[in-house]
CSV table of N, CA and C in Angstrom, one decimal:
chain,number,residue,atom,x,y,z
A,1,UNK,N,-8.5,-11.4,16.8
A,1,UNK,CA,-7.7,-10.3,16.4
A,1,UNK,C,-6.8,-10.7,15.2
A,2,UNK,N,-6.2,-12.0,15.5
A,2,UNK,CA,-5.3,-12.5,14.7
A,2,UNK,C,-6.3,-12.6,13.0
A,3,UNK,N,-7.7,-13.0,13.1
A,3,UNK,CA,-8.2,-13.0,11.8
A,3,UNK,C,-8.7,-11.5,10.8
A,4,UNK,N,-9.1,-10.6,11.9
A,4,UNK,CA,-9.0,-9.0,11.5
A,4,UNK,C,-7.7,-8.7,10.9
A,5,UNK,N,-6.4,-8.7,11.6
A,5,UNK,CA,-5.4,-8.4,10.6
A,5,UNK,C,-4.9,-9.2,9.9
A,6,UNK,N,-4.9,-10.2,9.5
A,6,UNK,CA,-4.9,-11.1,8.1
A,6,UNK,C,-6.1,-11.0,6.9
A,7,UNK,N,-7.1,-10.3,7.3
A,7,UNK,CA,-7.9,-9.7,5.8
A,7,UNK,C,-8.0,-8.6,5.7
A,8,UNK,N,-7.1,-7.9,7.4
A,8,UNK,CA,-6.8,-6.4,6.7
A,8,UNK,C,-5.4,-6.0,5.6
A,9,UNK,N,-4.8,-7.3,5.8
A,9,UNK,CA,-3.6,-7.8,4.8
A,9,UNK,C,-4.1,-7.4,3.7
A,10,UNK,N,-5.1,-8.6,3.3
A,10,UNK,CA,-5.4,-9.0,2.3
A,10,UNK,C,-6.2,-8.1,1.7
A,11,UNK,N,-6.7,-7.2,2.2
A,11,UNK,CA,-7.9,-6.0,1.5
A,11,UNK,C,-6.5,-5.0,1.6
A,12,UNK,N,-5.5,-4.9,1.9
A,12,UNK,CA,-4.6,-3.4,1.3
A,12,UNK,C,-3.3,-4.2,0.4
A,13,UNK,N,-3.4,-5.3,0.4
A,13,UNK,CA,-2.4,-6.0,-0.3
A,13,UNK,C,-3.1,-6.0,-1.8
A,14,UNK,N,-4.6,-6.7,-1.6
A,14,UNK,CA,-5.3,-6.5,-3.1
A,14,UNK,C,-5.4,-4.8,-4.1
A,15,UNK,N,-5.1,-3.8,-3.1
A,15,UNK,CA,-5.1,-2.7,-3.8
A,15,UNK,C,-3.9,-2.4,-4.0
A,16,UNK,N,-2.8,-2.6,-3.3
A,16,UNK,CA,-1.3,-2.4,-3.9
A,16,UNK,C,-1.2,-2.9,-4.8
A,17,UNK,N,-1.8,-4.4,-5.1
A,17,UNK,CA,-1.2,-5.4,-5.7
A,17,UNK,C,-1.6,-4.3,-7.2
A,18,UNK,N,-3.1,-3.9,-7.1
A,18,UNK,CA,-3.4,-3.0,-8.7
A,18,UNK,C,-1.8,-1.5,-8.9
A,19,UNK,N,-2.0,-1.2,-7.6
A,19,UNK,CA,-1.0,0.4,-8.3
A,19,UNK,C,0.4,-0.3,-8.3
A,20,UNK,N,1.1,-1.6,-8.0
A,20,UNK,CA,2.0,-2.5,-8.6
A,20,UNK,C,1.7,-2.5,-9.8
A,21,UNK,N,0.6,-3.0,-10.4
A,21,UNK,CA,0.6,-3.3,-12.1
A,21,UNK,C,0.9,-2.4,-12.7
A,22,UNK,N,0.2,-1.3,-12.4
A,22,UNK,CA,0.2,0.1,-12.6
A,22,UNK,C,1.3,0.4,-13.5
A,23,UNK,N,1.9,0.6,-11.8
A,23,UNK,CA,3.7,0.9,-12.0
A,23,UNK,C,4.2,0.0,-13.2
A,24,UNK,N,4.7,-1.0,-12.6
A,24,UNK,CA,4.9,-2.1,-13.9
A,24,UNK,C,4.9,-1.4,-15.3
A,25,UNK,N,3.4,-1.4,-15.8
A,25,UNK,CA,2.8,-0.9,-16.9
A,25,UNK,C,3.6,-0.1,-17.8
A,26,UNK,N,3.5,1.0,-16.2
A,26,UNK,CA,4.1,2.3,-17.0
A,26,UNK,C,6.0,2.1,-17.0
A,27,UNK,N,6.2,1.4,-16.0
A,27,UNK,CA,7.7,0.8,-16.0
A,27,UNK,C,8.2,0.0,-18.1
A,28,UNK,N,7.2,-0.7,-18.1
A,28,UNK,CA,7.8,-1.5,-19.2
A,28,UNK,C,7.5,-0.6,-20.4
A,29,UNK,N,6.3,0.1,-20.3
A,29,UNK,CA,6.4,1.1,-21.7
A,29,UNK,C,7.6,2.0,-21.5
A,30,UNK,N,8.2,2.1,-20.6
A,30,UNK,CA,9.2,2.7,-20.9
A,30,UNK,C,10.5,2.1,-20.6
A,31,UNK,N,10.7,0.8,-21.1
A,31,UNK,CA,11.5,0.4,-21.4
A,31,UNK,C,13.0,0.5,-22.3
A,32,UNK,N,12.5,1.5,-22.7
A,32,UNK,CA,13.5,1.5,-23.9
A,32,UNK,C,14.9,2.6,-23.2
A,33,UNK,N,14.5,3.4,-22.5
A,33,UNK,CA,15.4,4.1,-21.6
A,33,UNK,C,15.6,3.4,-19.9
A,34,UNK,N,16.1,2.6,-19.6
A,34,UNK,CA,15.8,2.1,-18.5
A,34,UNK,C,16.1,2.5,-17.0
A,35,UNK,N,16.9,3.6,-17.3
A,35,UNK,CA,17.6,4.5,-15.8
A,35,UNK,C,16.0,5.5,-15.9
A,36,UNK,N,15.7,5.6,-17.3
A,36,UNK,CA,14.5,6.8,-16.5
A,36,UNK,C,13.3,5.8,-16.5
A,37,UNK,N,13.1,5.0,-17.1
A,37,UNK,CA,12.2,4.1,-16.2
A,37,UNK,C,11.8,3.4,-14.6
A,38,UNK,N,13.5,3.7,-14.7
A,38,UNK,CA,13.6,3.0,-13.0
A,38,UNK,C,13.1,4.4,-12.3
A,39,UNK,N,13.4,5.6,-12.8
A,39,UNK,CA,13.6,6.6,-11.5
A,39,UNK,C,11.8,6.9,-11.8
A,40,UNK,N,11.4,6.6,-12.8
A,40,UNK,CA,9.4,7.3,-13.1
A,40,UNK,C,9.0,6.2,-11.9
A,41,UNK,N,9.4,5.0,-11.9
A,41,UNK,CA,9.1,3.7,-11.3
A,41,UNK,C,9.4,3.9,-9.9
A,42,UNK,N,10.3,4.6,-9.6
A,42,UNK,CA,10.7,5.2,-8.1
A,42,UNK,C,9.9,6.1,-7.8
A,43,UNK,N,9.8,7.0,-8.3
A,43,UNK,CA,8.5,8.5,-8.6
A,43,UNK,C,7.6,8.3,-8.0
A,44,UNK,N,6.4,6.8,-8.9
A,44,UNK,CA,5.5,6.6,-8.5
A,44,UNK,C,5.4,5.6,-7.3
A,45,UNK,N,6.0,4.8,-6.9
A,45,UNK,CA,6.4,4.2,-5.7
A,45,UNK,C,6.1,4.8,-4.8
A,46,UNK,N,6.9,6.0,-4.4
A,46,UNK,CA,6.7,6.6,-3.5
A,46,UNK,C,5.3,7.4,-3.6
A,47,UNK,N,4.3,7.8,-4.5
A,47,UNK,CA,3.6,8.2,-4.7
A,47,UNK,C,2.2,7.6,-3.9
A,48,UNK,N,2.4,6.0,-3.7
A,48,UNK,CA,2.1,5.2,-4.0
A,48,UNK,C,2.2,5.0,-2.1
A,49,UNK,N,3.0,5.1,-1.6
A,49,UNK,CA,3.7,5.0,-0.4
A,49,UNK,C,2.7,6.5,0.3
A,50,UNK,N,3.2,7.7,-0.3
A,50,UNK,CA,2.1,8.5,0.7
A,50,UNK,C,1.2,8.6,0.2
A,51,UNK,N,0.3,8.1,-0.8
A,51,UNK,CA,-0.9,7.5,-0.5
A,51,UNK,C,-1.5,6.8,0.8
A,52,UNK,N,-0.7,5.4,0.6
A,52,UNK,CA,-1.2,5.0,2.0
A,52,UNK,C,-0.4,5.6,3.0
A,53,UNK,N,0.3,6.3,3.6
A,53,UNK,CA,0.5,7.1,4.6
A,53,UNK,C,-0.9,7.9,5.4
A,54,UNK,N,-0.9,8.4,3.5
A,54,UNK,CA,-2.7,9.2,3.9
A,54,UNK,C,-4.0,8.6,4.7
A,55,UNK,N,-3.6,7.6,3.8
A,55,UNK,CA,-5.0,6.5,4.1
A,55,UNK,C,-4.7,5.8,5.7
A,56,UNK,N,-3.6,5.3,6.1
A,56,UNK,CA,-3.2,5.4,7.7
A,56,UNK,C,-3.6,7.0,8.0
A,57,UNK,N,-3.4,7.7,8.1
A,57,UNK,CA,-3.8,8.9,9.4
A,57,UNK,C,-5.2,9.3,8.9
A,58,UNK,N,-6.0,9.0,7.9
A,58,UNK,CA,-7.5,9.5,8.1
A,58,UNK,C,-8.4,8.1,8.4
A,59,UNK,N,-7.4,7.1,8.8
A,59,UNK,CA,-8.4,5.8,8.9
A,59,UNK,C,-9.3,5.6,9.7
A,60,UNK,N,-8.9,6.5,11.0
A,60,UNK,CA,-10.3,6.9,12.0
A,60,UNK,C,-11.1,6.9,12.1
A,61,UNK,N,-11.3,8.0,10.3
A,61,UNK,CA,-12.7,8.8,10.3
A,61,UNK,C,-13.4,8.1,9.5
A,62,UNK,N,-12.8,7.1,9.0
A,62,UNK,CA,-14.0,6.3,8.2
A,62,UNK,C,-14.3,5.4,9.1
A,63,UNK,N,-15.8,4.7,8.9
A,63,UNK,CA,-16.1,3.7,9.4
A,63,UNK,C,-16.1,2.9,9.7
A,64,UNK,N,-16.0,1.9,10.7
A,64,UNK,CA,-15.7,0.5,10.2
A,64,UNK,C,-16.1,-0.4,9.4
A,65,UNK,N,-17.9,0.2,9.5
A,65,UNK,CA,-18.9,-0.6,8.5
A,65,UNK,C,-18.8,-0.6,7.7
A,66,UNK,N,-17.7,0.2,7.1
A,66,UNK,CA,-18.1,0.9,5.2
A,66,UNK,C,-16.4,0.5,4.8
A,67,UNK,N,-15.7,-0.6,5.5
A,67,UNK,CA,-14.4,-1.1,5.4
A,67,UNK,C,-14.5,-2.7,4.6
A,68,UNK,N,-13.6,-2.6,3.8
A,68,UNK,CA,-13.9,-4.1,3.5
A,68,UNK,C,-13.3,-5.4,4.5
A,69,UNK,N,-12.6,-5.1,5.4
A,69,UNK,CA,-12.6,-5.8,6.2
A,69,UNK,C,-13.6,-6.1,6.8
A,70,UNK,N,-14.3,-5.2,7.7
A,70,UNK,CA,-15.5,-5.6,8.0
A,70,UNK,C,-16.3,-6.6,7.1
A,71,UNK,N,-16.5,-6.3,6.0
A,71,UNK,CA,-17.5,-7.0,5.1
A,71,UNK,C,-16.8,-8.1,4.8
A,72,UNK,N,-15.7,-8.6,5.0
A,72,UNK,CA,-14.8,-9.9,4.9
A,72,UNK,C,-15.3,-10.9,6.2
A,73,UNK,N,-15.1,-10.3,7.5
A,73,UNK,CA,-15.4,-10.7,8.6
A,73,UNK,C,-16.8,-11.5,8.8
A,74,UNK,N,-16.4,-13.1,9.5
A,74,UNK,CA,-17.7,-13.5,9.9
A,74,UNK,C,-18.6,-13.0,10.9
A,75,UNK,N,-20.0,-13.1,11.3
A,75,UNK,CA,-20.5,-12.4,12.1
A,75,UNK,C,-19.9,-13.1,13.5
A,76,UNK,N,-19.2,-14.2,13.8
A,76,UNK,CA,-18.3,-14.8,15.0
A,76,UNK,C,-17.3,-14.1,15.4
A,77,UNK,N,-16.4,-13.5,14.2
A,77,UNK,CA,-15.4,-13.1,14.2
A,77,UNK,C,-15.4,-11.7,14.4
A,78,UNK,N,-16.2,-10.8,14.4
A,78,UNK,CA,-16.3,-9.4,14.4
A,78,UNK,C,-16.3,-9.1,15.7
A,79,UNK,N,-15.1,-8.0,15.9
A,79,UNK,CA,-15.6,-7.3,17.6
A,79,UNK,C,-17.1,-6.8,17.8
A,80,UNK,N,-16.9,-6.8,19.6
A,80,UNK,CA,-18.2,-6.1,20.0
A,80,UNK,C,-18.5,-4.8,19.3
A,81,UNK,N,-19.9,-4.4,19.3
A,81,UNK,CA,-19.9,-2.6,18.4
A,81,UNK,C,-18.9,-1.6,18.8
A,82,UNK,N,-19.4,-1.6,20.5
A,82,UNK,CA,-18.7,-0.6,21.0
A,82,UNK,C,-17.1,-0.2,20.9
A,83,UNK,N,-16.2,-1.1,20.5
A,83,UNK,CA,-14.8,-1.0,20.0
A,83,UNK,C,-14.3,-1.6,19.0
A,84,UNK,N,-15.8,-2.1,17.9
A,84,UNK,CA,-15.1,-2.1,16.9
A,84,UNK,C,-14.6,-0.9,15.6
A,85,UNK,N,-14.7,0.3,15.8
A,85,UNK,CA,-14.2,1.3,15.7
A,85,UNK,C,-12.6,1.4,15.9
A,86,UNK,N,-12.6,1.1,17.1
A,86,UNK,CA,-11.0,1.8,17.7
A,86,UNK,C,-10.5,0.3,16.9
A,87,UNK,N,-10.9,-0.9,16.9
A,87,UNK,CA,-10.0,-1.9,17.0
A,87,UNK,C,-9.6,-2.4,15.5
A,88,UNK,N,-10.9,-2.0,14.6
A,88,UNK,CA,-10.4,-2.5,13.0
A,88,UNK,C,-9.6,-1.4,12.6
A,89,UNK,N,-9.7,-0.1,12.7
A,89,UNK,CA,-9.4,1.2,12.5
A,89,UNK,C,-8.1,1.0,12.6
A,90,UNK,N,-7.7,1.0,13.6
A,90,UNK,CA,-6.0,1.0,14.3
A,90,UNK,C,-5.2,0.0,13.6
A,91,UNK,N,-6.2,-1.4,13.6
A,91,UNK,CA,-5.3,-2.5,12.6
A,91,UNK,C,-5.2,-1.6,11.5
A,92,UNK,N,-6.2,-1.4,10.5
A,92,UNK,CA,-5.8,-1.0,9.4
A,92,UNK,C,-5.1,0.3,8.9
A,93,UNK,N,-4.7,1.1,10.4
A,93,UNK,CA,-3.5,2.1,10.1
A,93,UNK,C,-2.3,1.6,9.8
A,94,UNK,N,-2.4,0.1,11.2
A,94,UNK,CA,-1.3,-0.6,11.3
A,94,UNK,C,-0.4,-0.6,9.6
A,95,UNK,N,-1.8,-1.9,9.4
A,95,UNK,CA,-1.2,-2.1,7.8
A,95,UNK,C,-0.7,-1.3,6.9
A,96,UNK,N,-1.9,-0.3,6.8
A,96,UNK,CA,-1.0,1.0,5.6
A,96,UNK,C,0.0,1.1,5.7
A,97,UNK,N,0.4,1.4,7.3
A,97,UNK,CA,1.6,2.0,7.1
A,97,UNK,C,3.0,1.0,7.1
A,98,UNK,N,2.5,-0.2,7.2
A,98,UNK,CA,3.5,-1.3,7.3
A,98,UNK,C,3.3,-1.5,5.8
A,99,UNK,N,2.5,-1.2,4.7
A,99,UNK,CA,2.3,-1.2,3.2
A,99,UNK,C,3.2,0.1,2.5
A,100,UNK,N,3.2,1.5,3.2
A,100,UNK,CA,3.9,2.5,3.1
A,100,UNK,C,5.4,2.3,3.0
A,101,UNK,N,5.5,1.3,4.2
A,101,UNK,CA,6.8,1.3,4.4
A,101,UNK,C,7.8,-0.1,3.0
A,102,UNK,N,6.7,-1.0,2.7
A,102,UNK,CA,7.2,-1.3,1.9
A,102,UNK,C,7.4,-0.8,0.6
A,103,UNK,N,6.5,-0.1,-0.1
A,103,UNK,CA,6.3,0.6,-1.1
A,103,UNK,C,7.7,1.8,-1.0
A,104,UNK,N,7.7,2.4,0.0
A,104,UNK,CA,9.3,3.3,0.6
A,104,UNK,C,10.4,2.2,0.0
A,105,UNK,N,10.6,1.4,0.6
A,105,UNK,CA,11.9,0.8,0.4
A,105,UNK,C,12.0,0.5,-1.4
A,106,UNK,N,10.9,0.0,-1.4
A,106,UNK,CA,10.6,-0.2,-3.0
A,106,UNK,C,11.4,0.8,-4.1
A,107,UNK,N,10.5,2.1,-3.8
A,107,UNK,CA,11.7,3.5,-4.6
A,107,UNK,C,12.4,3.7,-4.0
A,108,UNK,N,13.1,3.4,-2.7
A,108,UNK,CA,14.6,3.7,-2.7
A,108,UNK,C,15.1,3.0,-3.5
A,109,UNK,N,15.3,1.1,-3.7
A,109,UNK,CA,16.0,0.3,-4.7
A,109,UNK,C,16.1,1.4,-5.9
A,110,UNK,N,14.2,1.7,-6.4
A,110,UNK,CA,14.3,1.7,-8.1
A,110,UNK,C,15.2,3.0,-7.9
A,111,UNK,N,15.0,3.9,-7.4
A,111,UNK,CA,15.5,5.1,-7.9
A,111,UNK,C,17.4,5.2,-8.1
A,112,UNK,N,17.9,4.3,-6.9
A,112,UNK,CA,19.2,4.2,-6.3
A,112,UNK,C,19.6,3.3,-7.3
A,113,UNK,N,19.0,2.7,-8.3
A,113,UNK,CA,19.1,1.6,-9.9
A,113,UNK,C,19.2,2.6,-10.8
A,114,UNK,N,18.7,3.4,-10.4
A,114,UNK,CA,18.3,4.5,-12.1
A,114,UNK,C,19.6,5.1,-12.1
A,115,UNK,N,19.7,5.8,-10.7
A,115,UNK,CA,20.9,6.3,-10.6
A,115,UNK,C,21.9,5.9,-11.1
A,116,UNK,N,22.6,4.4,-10.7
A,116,UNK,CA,23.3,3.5,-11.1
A,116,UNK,C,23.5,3.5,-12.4
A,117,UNK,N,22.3,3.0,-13.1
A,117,UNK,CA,22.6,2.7,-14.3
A,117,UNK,C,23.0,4.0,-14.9
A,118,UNK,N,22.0,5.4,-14.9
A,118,UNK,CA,22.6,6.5,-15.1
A,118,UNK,C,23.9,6.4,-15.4
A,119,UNK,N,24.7,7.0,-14.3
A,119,UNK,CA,26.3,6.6,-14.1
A,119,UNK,C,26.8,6.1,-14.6
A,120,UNK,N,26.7,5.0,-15.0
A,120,UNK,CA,27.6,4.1,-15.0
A,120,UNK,C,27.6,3.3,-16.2
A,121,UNK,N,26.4,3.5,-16.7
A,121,UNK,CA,26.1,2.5,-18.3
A,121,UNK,C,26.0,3.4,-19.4
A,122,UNK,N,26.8,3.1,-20.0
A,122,UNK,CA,26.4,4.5,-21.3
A,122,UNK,C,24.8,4.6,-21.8
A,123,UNK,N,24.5,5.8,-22.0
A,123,UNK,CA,23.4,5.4,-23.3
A,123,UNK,C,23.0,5.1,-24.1
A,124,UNK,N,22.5,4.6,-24.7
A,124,UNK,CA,22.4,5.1,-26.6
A,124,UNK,C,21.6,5.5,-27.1
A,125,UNK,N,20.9,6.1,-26.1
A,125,UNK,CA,19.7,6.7,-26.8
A,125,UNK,C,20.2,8.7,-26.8
C-alpha cells in the first residue's frame, strides 16, 4: 500500500510540478507590475487546485490500467484484480485532493501578497 501511494505522489506531483512552471512563467512575464502578478499567480493557482479537485471526484471512472501508477507498479507490488480498482482509485483521489489542497493554500498566500502589496506599496507604473 505504502508503495501505491508513494508513485501516486510522484505521478500527480510530476504534473503539478509542469502547471507550477506554468504559473511561474506567466508569474515572471509579468513581473514588472508585481501585485497583479501575484493576484494572475493566485487566479491560476486556484485554477490549478479545481482542476485536481476534478480529477479527485471523476477518478473512479477511469481505470486503473490506463493510470500511470499502475504502469509504475511492479508486477509483486500490484493489488489483486478484483480491488485493484477501488484501491489505486481511492489513493489517487486521496492525493489530488491532498495536491488541491496545497495548490489552495498556495493562492491564498499569492493573492493575500497582491493584495498587500497593492495597499500598501505605491506604484509606478
Amino acid at each position: 500500500m505504502d508503495v501505491i501511494e508513494a508513485y501516486a505522489r510522484v505521478s500527480v506531483a510530476r504534473g503539478s510540478a509542469f502547471a507550477v512552471l506554468a504559473v511561474l512563467c506567466v508569474m515572471l512575464g509579468l513581473l514588472g507590475t508585481p501585485a497583479f502578478a501575484l493576484r494572475i499567480g493566485g487566479f491560476l493557482f486556484l485554477v490549478i487546485s479545481l482542476v485536481l479537485m476534478l480529477r479527485a471526484e471523476y477518478a473512479h471512472k477511469r481505470s486503473y490500467k490506463h493510470t500511470e501508477v499502475w504502469l509504475m507498479l511492479d508486477d509483486r507490488d500490484r493489488p489483486p484484480t478484483p480491488i485493484a480498482q477501488q484501491v489505486i482509485c481511492s489513493i489517487l483521489r486521496n492525493t489530488f485532493n491532498e495536491f488541491s489542497l496545497y495548490f489552495a493554500r498556495t493562492a491564498a498566500i499569492a493573492l493575500a501578497s497582491g493584495l498587500v502589496l497593492e495597499l500598501f506599496v505605491p506604484s509606478t507604473f
